[in-house]
PDB file of C-alpha atoms in Angstrom:
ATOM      1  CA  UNK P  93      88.862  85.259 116.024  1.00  0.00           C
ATOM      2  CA  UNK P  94      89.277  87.927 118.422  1.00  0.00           C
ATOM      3  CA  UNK P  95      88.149  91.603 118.938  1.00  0.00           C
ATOM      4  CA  UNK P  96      89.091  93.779 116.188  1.00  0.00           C
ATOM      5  CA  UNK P  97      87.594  97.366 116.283  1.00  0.00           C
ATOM      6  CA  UNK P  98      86.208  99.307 113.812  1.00  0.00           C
ATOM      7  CA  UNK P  99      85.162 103.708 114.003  1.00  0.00           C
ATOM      8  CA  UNK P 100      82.231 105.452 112.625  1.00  0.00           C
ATOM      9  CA  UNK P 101      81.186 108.737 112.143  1.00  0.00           C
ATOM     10  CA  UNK P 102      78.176 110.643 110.379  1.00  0.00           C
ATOM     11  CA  UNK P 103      76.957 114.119 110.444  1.00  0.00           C
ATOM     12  CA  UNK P 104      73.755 112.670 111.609  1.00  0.00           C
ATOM     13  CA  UNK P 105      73.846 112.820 115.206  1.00  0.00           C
ATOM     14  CA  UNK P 106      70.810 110.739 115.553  1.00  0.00           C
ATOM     15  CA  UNK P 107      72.706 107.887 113.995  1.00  0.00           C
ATOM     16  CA  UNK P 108      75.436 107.802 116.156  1.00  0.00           C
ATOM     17  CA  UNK P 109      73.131 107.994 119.151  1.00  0.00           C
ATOM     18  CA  UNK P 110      71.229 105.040 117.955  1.00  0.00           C
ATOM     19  CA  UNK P 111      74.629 103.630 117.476  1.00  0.00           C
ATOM     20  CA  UNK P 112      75.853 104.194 120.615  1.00  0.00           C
ATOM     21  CA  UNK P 113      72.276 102.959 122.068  1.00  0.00           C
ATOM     22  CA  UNK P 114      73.592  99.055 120.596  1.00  0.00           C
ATOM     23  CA  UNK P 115      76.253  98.779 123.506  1.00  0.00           C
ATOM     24  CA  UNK P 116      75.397  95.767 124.853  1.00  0.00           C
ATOM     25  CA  UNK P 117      73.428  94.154 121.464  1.00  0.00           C
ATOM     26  CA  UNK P 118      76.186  92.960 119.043  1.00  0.00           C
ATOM     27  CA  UNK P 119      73.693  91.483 116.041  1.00  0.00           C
ATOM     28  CA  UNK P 120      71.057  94.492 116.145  1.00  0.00           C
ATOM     29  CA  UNK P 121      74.318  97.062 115.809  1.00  0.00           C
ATOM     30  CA  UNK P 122      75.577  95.165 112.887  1.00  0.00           C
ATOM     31  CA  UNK P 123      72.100  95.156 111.184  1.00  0.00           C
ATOM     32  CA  UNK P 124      71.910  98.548 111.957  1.00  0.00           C
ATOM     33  CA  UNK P 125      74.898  99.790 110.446  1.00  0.00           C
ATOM     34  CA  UNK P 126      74.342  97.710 106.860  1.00  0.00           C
ATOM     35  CA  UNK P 127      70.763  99.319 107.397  1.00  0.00           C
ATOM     36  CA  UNK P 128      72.431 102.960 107.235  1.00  0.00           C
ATOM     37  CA  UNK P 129      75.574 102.412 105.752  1.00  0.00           C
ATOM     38  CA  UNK P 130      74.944 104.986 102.825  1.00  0.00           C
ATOM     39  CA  UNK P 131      75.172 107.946 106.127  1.00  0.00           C
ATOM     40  CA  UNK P 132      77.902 106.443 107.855  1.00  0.00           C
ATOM     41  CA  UNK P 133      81.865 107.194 107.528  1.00  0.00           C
ATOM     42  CA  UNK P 134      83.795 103.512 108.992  1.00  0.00           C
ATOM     43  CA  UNK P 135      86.852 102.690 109.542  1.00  0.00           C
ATOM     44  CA  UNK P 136      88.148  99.187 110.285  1.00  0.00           C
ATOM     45  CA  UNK P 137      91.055  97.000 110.212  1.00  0.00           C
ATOM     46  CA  UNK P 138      91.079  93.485 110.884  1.00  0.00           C
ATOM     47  CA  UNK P 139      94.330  93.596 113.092  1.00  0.00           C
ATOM     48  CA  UNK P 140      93.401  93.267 116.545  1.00  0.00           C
ATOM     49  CA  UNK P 141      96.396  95.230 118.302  1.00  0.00           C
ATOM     50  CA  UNK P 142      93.752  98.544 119.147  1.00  0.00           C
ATOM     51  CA  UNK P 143      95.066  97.907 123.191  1.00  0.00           C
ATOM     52  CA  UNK P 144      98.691  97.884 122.154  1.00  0.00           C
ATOM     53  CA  UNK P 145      98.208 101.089 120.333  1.00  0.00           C
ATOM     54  CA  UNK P 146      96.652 103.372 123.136  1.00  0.00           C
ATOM     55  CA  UNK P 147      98.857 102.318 125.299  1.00  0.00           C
ATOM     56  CA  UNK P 148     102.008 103.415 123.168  1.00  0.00           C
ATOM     57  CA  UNK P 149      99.813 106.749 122.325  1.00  0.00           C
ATOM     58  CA  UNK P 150      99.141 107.103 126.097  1.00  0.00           C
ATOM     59  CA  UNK P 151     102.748 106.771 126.626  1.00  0.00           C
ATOM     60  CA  UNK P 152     104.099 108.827 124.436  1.00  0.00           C
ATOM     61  CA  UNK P 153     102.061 111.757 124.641  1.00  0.00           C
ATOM     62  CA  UNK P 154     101.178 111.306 128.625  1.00  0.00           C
ATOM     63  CA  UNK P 155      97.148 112.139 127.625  1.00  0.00           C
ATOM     64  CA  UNK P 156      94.701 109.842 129.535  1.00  0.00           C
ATOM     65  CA  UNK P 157      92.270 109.945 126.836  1.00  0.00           C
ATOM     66  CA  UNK P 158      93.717 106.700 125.559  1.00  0.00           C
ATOM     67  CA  UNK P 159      92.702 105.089 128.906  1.00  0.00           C
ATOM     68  CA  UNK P 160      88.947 105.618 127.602  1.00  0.00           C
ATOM     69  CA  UNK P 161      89.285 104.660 124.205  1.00  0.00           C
ATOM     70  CA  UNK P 162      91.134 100.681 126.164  1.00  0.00           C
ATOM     71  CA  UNK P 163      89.093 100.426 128.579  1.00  0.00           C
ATOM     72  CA  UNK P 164      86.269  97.856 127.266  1.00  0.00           C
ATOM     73  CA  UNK P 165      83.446  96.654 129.590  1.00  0.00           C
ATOM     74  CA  UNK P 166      82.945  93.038 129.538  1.00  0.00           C
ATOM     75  CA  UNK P 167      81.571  90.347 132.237  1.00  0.00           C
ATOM     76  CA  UNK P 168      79.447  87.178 131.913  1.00  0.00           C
ATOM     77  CA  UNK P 169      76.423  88.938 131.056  1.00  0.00           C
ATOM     78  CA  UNK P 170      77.277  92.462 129.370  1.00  0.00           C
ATOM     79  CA  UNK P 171      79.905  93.228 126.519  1.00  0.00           C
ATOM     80  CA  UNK P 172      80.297  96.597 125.719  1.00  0.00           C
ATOM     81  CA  UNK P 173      80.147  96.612 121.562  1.00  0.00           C
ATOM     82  CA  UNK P 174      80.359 100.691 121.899  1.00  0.00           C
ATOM     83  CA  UNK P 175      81.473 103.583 122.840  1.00  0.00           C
ATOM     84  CA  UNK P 176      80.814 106.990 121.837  1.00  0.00           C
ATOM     85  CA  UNK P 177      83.566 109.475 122.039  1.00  0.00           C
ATOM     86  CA  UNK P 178      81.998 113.237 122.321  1.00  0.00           C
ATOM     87  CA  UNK P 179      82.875 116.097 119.823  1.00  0.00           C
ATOM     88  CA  UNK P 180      85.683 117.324 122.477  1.00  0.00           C
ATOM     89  CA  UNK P 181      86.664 114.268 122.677  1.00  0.00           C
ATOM     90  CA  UNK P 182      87.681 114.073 118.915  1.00  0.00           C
ATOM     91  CA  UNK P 183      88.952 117.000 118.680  1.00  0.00           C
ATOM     92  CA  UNK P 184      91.532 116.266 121.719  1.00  0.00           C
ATOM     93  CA  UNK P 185      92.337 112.856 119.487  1.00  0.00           C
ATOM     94  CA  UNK P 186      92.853 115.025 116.635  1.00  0.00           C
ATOM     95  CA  UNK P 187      95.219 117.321 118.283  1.00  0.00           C
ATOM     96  CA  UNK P 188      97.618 114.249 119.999  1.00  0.00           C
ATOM     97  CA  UNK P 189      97.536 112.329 116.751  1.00  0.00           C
ATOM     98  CA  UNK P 190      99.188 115.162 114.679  1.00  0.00           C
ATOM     99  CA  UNK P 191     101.433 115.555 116.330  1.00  0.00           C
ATOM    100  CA  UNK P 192     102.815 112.183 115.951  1.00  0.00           C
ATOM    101  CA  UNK P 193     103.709 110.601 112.097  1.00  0.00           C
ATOM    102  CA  UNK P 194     104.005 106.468 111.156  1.00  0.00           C
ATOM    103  CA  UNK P 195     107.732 107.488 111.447  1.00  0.00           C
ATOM    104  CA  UNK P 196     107.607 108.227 114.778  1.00  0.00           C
ATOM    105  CA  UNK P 197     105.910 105.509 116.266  1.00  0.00           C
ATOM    106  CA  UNK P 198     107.733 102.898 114.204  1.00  0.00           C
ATOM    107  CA  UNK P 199     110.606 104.278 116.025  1.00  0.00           C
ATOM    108  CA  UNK P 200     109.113 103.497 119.754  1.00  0.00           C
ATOM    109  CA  UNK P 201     108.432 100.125 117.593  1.00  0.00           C
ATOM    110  CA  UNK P 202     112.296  99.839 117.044  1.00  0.00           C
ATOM    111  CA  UNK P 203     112.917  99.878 120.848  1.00  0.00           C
ATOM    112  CA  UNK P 204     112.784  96.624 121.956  1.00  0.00           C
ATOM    113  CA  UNK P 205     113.168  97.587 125.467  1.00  0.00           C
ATOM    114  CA  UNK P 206     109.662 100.124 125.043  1.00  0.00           C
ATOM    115  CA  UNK P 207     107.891  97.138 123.668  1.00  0.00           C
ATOM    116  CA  UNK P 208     108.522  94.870 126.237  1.00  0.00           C
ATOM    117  CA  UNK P 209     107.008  97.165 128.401  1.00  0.00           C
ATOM    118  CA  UNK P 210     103.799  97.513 126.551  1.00  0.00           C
ATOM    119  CA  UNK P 211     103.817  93.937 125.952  1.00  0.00           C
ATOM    120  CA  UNK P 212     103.880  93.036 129.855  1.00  0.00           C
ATOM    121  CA  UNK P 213     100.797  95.225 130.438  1.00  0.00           C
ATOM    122  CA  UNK P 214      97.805  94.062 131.133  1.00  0.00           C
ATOM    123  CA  UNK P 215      95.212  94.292 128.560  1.00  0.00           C
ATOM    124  CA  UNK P 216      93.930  92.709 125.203  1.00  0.00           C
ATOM    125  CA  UNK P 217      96.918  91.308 122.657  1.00  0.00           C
ATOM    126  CA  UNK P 218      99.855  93.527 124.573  1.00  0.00           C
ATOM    127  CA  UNK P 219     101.913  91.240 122.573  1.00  0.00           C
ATOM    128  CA  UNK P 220     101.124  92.354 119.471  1.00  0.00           C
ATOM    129  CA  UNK P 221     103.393  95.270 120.141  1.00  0.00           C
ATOM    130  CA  UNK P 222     105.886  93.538 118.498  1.00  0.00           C
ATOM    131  CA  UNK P 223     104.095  93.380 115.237  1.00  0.00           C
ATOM    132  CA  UNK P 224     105.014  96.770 113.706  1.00  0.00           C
ATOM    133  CA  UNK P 225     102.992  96.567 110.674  1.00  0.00           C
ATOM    134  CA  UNK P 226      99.657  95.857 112.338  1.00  0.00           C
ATOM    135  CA  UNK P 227     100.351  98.740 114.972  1.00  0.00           C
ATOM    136  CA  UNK P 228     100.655 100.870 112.532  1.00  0.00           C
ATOM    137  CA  UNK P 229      97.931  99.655 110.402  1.00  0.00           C
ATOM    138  CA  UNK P 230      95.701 100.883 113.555  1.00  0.00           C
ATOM    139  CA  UNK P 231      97.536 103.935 113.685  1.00  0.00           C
ATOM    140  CA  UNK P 232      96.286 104.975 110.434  1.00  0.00           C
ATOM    141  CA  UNK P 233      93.218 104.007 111.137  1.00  0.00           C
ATOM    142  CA  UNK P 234      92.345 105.454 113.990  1.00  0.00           C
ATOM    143  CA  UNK P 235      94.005 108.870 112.862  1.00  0.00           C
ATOM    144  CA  UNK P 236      91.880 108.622 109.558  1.00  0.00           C
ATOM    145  CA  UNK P 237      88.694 108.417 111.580  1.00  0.00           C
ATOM    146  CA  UNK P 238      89.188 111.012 113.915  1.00  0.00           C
ATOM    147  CA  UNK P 239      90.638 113.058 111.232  1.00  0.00           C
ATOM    148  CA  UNK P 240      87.017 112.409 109.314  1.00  0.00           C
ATOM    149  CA  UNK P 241      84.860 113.178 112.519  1.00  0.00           C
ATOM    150  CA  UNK P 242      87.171 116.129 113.553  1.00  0.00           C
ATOM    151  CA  UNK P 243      86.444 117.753 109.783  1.00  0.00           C
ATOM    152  CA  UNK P 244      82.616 117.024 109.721  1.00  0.00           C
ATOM    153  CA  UNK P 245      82.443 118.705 113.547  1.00  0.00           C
ATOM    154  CA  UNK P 246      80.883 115.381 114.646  1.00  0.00           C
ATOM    155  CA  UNK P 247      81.306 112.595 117.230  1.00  0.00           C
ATOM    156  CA  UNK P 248      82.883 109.068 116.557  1.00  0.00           C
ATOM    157  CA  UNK P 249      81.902 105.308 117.977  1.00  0.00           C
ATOM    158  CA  UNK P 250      84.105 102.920 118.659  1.00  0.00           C
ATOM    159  CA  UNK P 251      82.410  99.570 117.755  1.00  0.00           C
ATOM    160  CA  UNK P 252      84.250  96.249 119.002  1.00  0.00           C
ATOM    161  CA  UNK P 253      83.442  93.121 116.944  1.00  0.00           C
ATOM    162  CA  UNK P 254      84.007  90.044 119.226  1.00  0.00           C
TER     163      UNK P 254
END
């Protein structure tokens, strides 16, 4: 199937914590989140080009946040399922993602020559670079969740679904 990745927020800090606790524990998280879904904001797309996407946003705004929101831990005994990305965090997000509309990055999308050099870096489905739609599918997505944290003043997970 493939890793897709999904965002949630809550004003309940001690959710997210908990959350964020699951890293490594991909069958408690899930149970966890249907067990508090009524307090929790999510945001998912089915997709699969997340890696693709931070690298373009890394690119074209020259911010190494995106570096932390790619870089999944995985070996033969640990996958990382989560991440939690701080308050500051978001708010950094929030600032580099307006200033960039679906417009803009469909036009890096246009450039074949920019998206054969995301697609020959390393990483998790570069290729998918050269689907336009799902890029910006998780675009939106990720600019609607931080948008949601950033207006609740609260932190944000980034859950990866293997």
């Amino acid at each position: 199937m493939g890793i897709i990745v999904q965002y949630v927020t809550t004003k309940d800090r001690n959710i997210l914590l908990k959350i964020a606790e699951q890293e490594n524990s991909g069958l408690t998280l899930e149970n966890y989140l249907n067990e508090n879904k009524s307090e929790i904001i999510s945001f998912g797309t089915f997709v699969k080009s997340w890696n693709p996407l931070y690298f373009l946003l890394k690119k074209i705004s020259g911010h190494e946040i995106f570096d932390m929101l790619a870089n999944l831990q995985s070996n033969e005994t640990y996958d990382q399922y989560t991440k939690l990305i701080n308050q500051e965090d978001v708010k950094v997000i929030f600032h580099i993602l307006n200033t960039f509309s679906s417009a803009e990055i469909q036009g890096f999308l246009d450039d074949g020559e920019f998206c054969k050099i995301v697609s020959e870096q390393p990483g998790y489905n570069m290729d998918y670079i050269y689907d336009p739609e799902s890029i910006l599918i998780e675009f939106t997505t990720l600019k609607d969740a931080v948008q949601s944290a950033y207006s609740i003043d609260a932190a944000l997970v980034q859950v990866f679904y293997p």
